[in-house]
Tab-separated table of C-alpha atoms in Angstrom:
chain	number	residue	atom	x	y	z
V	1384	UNK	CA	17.104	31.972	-12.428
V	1385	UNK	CA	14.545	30.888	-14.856
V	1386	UNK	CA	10.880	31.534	-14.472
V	1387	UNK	CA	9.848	28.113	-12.475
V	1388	UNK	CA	5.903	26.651	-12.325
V	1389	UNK	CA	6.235	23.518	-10.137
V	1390	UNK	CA	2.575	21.730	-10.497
V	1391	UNK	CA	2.374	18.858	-7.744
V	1392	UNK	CA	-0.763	16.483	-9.572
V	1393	UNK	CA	-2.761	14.044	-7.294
V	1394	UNK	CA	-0.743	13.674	-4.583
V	1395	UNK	CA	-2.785	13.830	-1.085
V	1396	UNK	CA	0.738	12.972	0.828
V	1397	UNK	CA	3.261	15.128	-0.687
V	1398	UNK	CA	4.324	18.204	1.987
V	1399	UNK	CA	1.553	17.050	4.246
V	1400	UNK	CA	4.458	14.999	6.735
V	1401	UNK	CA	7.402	16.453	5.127
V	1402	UNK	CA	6.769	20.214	4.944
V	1403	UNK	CA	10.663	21.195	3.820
V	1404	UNK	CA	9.893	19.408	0.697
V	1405	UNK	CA	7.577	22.153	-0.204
V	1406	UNK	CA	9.669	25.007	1.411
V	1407	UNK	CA	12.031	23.904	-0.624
V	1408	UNK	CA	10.351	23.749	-4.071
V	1409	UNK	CA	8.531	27.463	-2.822
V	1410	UNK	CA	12.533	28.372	-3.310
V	1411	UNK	CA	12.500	27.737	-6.701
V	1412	UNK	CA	9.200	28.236	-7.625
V	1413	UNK	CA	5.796	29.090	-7.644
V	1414	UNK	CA	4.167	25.777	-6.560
V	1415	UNK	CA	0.367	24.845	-6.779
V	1416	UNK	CA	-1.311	21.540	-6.372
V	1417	UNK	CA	-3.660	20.309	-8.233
V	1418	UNK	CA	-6.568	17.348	-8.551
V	1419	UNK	CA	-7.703	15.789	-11.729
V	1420	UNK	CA	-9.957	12.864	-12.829
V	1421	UNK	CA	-7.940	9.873	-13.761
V	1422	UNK	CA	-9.099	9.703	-16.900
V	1423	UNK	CA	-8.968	13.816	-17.794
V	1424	UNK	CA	-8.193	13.829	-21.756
V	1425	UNK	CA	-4.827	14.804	-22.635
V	1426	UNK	CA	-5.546	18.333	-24.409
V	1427	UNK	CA	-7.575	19.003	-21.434
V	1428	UNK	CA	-4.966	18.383	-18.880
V	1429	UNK	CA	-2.306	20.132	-21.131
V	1430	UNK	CA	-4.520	23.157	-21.054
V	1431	UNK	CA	-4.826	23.166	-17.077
V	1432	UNK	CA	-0.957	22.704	-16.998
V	1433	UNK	CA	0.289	25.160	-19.704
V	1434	UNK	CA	1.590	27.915	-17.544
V	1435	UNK	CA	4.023	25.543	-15.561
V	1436	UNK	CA	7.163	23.446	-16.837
V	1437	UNK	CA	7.770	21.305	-14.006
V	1438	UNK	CA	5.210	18.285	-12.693
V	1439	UNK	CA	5.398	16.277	-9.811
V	1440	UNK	CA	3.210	13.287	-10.601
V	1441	UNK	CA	1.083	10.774	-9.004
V	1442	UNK	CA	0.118	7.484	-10.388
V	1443	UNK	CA	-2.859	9.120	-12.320
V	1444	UNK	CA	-3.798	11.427	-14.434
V	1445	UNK	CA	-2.101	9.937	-17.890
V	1446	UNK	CA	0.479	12.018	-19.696
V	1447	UNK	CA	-0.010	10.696	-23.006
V	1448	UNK	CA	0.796	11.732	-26.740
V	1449	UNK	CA	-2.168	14.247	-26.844
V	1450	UNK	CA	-1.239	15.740	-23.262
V	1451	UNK	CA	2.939	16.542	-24.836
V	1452	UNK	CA	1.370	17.812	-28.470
V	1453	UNK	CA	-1.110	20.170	-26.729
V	1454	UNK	CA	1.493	21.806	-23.991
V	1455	UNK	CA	2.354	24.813	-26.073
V	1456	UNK	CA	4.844	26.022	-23.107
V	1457	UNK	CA	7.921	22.962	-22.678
V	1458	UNK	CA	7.139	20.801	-19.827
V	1459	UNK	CA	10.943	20.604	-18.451
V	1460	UNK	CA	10.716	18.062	-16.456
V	1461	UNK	CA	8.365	15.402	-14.919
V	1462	UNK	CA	9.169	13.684	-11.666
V	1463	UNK	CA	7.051	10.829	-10.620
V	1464	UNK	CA	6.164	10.314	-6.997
V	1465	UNK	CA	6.656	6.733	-7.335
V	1466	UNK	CA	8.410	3.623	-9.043
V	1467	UNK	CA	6.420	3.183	-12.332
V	1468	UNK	CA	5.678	5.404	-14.786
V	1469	UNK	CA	3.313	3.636	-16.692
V	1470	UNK	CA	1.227	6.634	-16.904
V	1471	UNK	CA	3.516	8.602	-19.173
V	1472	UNK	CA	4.244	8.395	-22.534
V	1473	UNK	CA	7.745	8.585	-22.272
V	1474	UNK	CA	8.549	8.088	-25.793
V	1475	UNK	CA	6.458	11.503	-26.264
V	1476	UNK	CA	8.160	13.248	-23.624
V	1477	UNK	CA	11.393	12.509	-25.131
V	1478	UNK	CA	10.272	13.971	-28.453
V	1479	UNK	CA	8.603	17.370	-26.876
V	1480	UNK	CA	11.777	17.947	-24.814
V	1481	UNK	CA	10.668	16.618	-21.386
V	1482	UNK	CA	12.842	14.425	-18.933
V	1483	UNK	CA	11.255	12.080	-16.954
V	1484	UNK	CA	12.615	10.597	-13.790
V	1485	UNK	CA	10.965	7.721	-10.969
V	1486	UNK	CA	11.595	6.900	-7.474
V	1487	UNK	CA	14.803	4.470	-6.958
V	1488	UNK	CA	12.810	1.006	-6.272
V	1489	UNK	CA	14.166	0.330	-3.143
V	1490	UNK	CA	12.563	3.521	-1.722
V	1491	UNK	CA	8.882	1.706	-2.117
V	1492	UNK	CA	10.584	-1.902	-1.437
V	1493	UNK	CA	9.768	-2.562	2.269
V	1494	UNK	CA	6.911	-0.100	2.869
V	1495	UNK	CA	4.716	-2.058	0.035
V	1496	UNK	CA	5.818	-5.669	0.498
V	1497	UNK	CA	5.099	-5.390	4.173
V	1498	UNK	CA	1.522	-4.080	3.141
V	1499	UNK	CA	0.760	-6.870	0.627
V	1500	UNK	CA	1.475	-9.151	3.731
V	1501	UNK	CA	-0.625	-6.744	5.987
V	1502	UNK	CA	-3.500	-6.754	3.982
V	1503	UNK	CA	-3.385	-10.603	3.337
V	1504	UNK	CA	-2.934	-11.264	7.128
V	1505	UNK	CA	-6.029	-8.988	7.662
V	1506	UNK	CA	-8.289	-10.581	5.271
V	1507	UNK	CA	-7.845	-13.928	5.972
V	1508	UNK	CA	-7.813	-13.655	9.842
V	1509	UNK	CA	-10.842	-11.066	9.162
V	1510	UNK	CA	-9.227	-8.473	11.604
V	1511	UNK	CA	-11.487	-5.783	10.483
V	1512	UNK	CA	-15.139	-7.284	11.146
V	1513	UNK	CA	-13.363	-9.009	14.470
V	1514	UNK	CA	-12.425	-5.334	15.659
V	1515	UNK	CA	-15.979	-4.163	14.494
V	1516	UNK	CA	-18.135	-6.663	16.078
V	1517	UNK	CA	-16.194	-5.707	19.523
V	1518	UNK	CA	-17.058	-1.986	18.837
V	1519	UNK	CA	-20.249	-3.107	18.473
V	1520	UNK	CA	-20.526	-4.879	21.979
V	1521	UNK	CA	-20.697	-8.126	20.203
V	1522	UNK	CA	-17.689	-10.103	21.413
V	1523	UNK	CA	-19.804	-13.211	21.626
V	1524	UNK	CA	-19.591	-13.427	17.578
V	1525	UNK	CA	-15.765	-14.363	18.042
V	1526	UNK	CA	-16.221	-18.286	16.547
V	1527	UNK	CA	-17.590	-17.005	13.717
V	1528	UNK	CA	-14.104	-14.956	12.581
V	1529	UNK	CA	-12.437	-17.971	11.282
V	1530	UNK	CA	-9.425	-18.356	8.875
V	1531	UNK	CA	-6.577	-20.006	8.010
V	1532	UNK	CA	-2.667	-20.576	9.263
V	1533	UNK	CA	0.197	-19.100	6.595
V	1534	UNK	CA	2.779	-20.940	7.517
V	1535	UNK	CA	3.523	-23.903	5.628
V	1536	UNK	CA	1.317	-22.678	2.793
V	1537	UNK	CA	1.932	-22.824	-0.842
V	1538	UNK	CA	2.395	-18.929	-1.920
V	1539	UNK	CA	2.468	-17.956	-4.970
V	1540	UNK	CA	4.287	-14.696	-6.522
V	1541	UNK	CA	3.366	-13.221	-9.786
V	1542	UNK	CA	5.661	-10.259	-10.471
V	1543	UNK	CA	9.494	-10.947	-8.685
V	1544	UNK	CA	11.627	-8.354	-8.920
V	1545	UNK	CA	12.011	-5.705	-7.117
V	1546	UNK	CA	8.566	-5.502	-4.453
V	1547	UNK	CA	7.786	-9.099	-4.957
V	1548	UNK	CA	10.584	-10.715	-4.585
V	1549	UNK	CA	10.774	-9.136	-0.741
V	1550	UNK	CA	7.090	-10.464	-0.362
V	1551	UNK	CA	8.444	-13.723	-1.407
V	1552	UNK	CA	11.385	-13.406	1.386
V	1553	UNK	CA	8.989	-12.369	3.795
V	1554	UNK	CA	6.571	-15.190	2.984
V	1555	UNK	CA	9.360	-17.559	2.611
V	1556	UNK	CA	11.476	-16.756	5.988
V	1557	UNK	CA	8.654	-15.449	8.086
V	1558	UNK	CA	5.823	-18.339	7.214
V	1559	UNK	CA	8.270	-21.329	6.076
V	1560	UNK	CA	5.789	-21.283	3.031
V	1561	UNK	CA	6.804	-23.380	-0.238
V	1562	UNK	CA	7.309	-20.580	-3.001
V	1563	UNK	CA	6.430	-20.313	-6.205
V	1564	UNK	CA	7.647	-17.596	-8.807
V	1565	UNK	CA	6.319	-16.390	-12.159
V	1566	UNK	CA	8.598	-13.876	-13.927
V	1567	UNK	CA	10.301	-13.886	-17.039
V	1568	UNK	CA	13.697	-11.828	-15.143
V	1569	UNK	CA	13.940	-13.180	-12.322
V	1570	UNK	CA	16.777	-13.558	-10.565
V	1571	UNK	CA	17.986	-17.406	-10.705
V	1572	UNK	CA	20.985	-16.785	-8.403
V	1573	UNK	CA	18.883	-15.264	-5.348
V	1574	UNK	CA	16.064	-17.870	-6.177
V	1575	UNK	CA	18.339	-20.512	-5.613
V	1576	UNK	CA	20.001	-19.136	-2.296
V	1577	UNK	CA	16.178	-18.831	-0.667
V	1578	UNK	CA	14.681	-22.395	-2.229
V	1579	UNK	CA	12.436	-20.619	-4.355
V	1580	UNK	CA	10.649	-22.300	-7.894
V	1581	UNK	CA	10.760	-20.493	-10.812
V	1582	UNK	CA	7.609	-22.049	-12.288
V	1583	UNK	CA	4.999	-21.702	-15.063
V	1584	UNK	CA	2.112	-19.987	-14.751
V	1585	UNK	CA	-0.880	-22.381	-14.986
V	1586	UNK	CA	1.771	-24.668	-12.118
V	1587	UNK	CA	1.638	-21.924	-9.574
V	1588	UNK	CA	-2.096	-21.096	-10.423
V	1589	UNK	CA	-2.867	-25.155	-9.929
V	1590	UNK	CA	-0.724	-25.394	-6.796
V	1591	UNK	CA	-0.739	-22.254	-4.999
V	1592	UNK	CA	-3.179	-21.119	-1.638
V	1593	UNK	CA	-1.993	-17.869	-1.552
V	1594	UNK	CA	-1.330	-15.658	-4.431
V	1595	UNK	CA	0.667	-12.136	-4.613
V	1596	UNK	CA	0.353	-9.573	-7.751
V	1597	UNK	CA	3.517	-8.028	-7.818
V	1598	UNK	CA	4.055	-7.399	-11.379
V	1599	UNK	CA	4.097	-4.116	-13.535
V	1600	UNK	CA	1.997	-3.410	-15.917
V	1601	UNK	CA	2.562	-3.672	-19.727
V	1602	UNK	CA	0.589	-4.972	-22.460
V	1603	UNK	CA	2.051	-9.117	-21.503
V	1604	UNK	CA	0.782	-8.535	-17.890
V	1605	UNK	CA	-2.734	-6.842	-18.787
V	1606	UNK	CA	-5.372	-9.234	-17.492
V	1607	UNK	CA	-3.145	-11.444	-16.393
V	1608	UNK	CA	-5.868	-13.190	-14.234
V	1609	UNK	CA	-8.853	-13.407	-16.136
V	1610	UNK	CA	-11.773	-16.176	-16.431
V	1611	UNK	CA	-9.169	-19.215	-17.836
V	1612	UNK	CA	-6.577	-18.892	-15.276
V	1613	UNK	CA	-9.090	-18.567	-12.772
V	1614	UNK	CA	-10.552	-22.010	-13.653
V	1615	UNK	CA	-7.106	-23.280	-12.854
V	1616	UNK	CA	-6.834	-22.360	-9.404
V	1617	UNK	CA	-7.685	-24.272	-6.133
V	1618	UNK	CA	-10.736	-23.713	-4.736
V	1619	UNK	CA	-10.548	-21.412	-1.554
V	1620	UNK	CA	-7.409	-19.775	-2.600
V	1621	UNK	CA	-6.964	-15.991	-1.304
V	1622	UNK	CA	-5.033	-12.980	-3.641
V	1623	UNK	CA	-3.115	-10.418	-2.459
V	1624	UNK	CA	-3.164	-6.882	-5.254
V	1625	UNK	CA	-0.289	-4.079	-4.052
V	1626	UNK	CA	0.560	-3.837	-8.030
V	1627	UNK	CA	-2.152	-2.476	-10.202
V	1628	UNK	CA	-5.878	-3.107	-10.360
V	1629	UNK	CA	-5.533	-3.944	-14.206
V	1630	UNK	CA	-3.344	-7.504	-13.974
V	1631	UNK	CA	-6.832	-8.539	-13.469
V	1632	UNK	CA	-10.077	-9.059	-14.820
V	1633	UNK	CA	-12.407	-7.269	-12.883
V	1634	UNK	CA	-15.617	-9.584	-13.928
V	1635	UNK	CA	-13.798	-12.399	-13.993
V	1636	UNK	CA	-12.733	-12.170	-10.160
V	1637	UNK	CA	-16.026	-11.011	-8.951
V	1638	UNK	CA	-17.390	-14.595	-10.453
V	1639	UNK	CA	-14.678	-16.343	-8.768
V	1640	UNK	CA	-15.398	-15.169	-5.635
V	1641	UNK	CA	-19.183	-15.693	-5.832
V	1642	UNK	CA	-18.354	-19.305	-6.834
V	1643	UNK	CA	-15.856	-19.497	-3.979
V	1644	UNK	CA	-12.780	-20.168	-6.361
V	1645	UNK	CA	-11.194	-17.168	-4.457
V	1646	UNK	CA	-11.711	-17.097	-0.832
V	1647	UNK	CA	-10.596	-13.628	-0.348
V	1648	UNK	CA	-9.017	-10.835	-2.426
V	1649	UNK	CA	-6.893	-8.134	-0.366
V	1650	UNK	CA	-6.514	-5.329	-2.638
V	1651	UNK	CA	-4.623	-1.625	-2.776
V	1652	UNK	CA	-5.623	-0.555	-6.212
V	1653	UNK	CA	-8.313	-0.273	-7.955
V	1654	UNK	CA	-9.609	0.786	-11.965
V	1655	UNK	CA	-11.082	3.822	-10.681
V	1656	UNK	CA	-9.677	6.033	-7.465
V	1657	UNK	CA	-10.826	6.650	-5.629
V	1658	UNK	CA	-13.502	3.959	-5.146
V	1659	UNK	CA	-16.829	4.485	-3.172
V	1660	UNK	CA	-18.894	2.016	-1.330
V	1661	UNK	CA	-21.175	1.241	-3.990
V	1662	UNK	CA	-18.044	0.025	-6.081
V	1663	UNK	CA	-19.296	-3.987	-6.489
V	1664	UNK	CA	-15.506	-4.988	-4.868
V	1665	UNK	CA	-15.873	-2.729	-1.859
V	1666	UNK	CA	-19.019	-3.856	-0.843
V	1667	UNK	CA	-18.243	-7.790	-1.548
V	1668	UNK	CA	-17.868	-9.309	1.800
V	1669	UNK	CA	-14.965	-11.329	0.463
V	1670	UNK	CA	-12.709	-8.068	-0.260
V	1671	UNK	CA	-10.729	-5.868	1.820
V	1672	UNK	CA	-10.065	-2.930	-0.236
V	1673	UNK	CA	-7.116	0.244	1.027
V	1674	UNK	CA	-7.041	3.311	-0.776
V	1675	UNK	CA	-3.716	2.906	-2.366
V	1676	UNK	CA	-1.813	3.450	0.875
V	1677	UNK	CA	0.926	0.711	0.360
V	1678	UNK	CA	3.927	3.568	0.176
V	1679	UNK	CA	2.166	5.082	3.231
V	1680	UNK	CA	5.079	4.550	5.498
V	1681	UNK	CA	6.953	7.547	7.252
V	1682	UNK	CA	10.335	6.299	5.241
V	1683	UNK	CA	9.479	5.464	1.824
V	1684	UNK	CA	7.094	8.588	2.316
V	1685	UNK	CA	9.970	11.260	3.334
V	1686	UNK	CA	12.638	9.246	0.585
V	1687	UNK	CA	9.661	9.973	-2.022
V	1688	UNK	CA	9.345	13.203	-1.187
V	1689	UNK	CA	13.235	13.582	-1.208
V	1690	UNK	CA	14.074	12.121	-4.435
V	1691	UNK	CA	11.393	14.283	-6.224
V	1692	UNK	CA	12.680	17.552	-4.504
V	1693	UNK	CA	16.040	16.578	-5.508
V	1694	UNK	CA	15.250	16.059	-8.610
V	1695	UNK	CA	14.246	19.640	-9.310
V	1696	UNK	CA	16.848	21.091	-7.156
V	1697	UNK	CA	19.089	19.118	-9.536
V	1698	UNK	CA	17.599	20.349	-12.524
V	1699	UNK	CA	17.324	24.179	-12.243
V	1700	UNK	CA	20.937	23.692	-10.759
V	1701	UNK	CA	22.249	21.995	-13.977
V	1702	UNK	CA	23.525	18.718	-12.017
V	1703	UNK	CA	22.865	15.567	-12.471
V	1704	UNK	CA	19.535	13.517	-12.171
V	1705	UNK	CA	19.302	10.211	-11.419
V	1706	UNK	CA	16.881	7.306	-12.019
V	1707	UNK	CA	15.778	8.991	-15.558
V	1708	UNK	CA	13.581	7.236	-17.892
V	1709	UNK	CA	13.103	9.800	-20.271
């Protein structure tokens, strides 16, 4: 068998609940994992990879041009924990040689849909300073934890295929909320069968309460929210971010929720992770921010895991890999 250098990058999950993933790679391999700034420059990165030819890769660091023209020894293959892989160049890893497979979508589908509705429910009902003023022996402070009912609210979805879309079922079937969709694919046929708009977006930013990122990120979704759309919103309305930090305007939101345009922003990504608590959205009393933990659920954890362990096991074995983008 070939000489094989698995390098596991920025993953703080991967092995830790699913050990045999790692036993099994160990088979095949010598395996090491390593941390990286998110922002590491390519030649630097390719320099701290160059003895291995097999990556198993987190959201961050970026694989880019310069990473692929500065790995001297053939990165075979690159398996991303996850459904995006807008962190890799892929039309430079299909030049230097290197395959590049994702996560099947439906792996993250539940697990972060369910969190986007967590993290709403738990910033607008304040959960977290209700549950700290009772650790702190304050229980008379309860009137002051006040929010707002879901149901019946207008939501609106930015981003519907495959996560959103199940945050817009969830909202729609769970809350009997009014639903509105912005997405240039979406699907008309299942839109129709659940009573959902397909809308414009400066209608659902006008109309909506309640507004979910969902989309990925490419260079028409980039700012997506940023000081003009949020002059169109309702006052008071709350966002919920389980997509990427960059669909919005970092400067723009702050503003908007000093001026109380946004109520409340519920985030799971940031620019920068990880974030401290001098970051000005972690210490804004309007955010609750989670440290990217939205696939952090035992089965979309153990079917990551799986898929990326197959996909090596498929490759050194010569069979077929699935869910390739490059």
């Amino acid at each position: 068998m070939k000489n094989y250098k698995i390098a596991i990058i920025n993953s703080s999950s991967f092995g830790k609940y699913f050990p045999n993933h790692l036993e099994r790679l160990e088979k095949i391999g010598e395996v090491k994992h390593f941390t990286f700034e998110n922002n590491i420059p390519g030649k630097e990165l390719a320099e701290a990879l160059q003895d291995f030819n097999i990556v198993i890769a987190s959201v961050r660091p970026f694989f880019n041009k310069e990473f692929f023209d500065n790995k001297k020894q053939p990165l075979l293959l690159l398996s991303r924990h996850g459904i995006g892989f807008n962190n890799v160049d892929v039309v430079a890893a299909k030049e230097h040689g290197t395959i590049v497979t994702i996560v099947p979508p439906l792996v993250e589908r539940d697990a972060v849909a369910e969190n986007a509705v967590t993290n709403l429910l738990a910033l607008i009902r304040q959960t977290v300073q209700s549950q700290e003023a009772v650790k702190s022996n304050e229980w008379k402070k309860r009137a002051s934890f006040l929010g707002i009912n879901v149901t019946g609210k207008v939501i609106g979805i930015i981003g519907c295929g495959n996560i959103g879309s199940r945050v817009a079922e969830i909202f729609k079937h769970g809350f009997n909320a009014r639903l509105l969709v912005v997405d240039p694919n979406v699907n008309v046929d299942w839109a129709n069968q659940n009573n959902i708009e397909i809308v414009e977006l400066d209608y659902l930013l006008q109309n909506a309460d309640i507004i979910s990122l969902n989309a990925s990120l490419n260079e028409t979704s980039y700012h997506i929210l940023k000081a003009p759309q949020f002059s169109l919103m309702k006052k008071g309305v709350y966002i919920t971010n389980t997509a990427r930090a960059e669909l919005i305007d970092e400067t723009a939101l702050l503003n908007a929720l000093d001026n109380g345009t946004v109520a409340g922003h519920a985030t799971d990504v940031m620019y920068v992770e990880p974030s401290y608590s001098d970051h000005p959205l972690v210490k804004h009393p309007k955010v609750l921010v989670t440290p990217h933990t939205s696939a952090y659920a035992i089965e979309c954890l153990q079917g990551m895991g799986e898929k990326c362990v197959q996909d090596v096991e498929n490759f050194v074995n010569n069979l077929e890999l699935q869910s390739v983008v490059s």
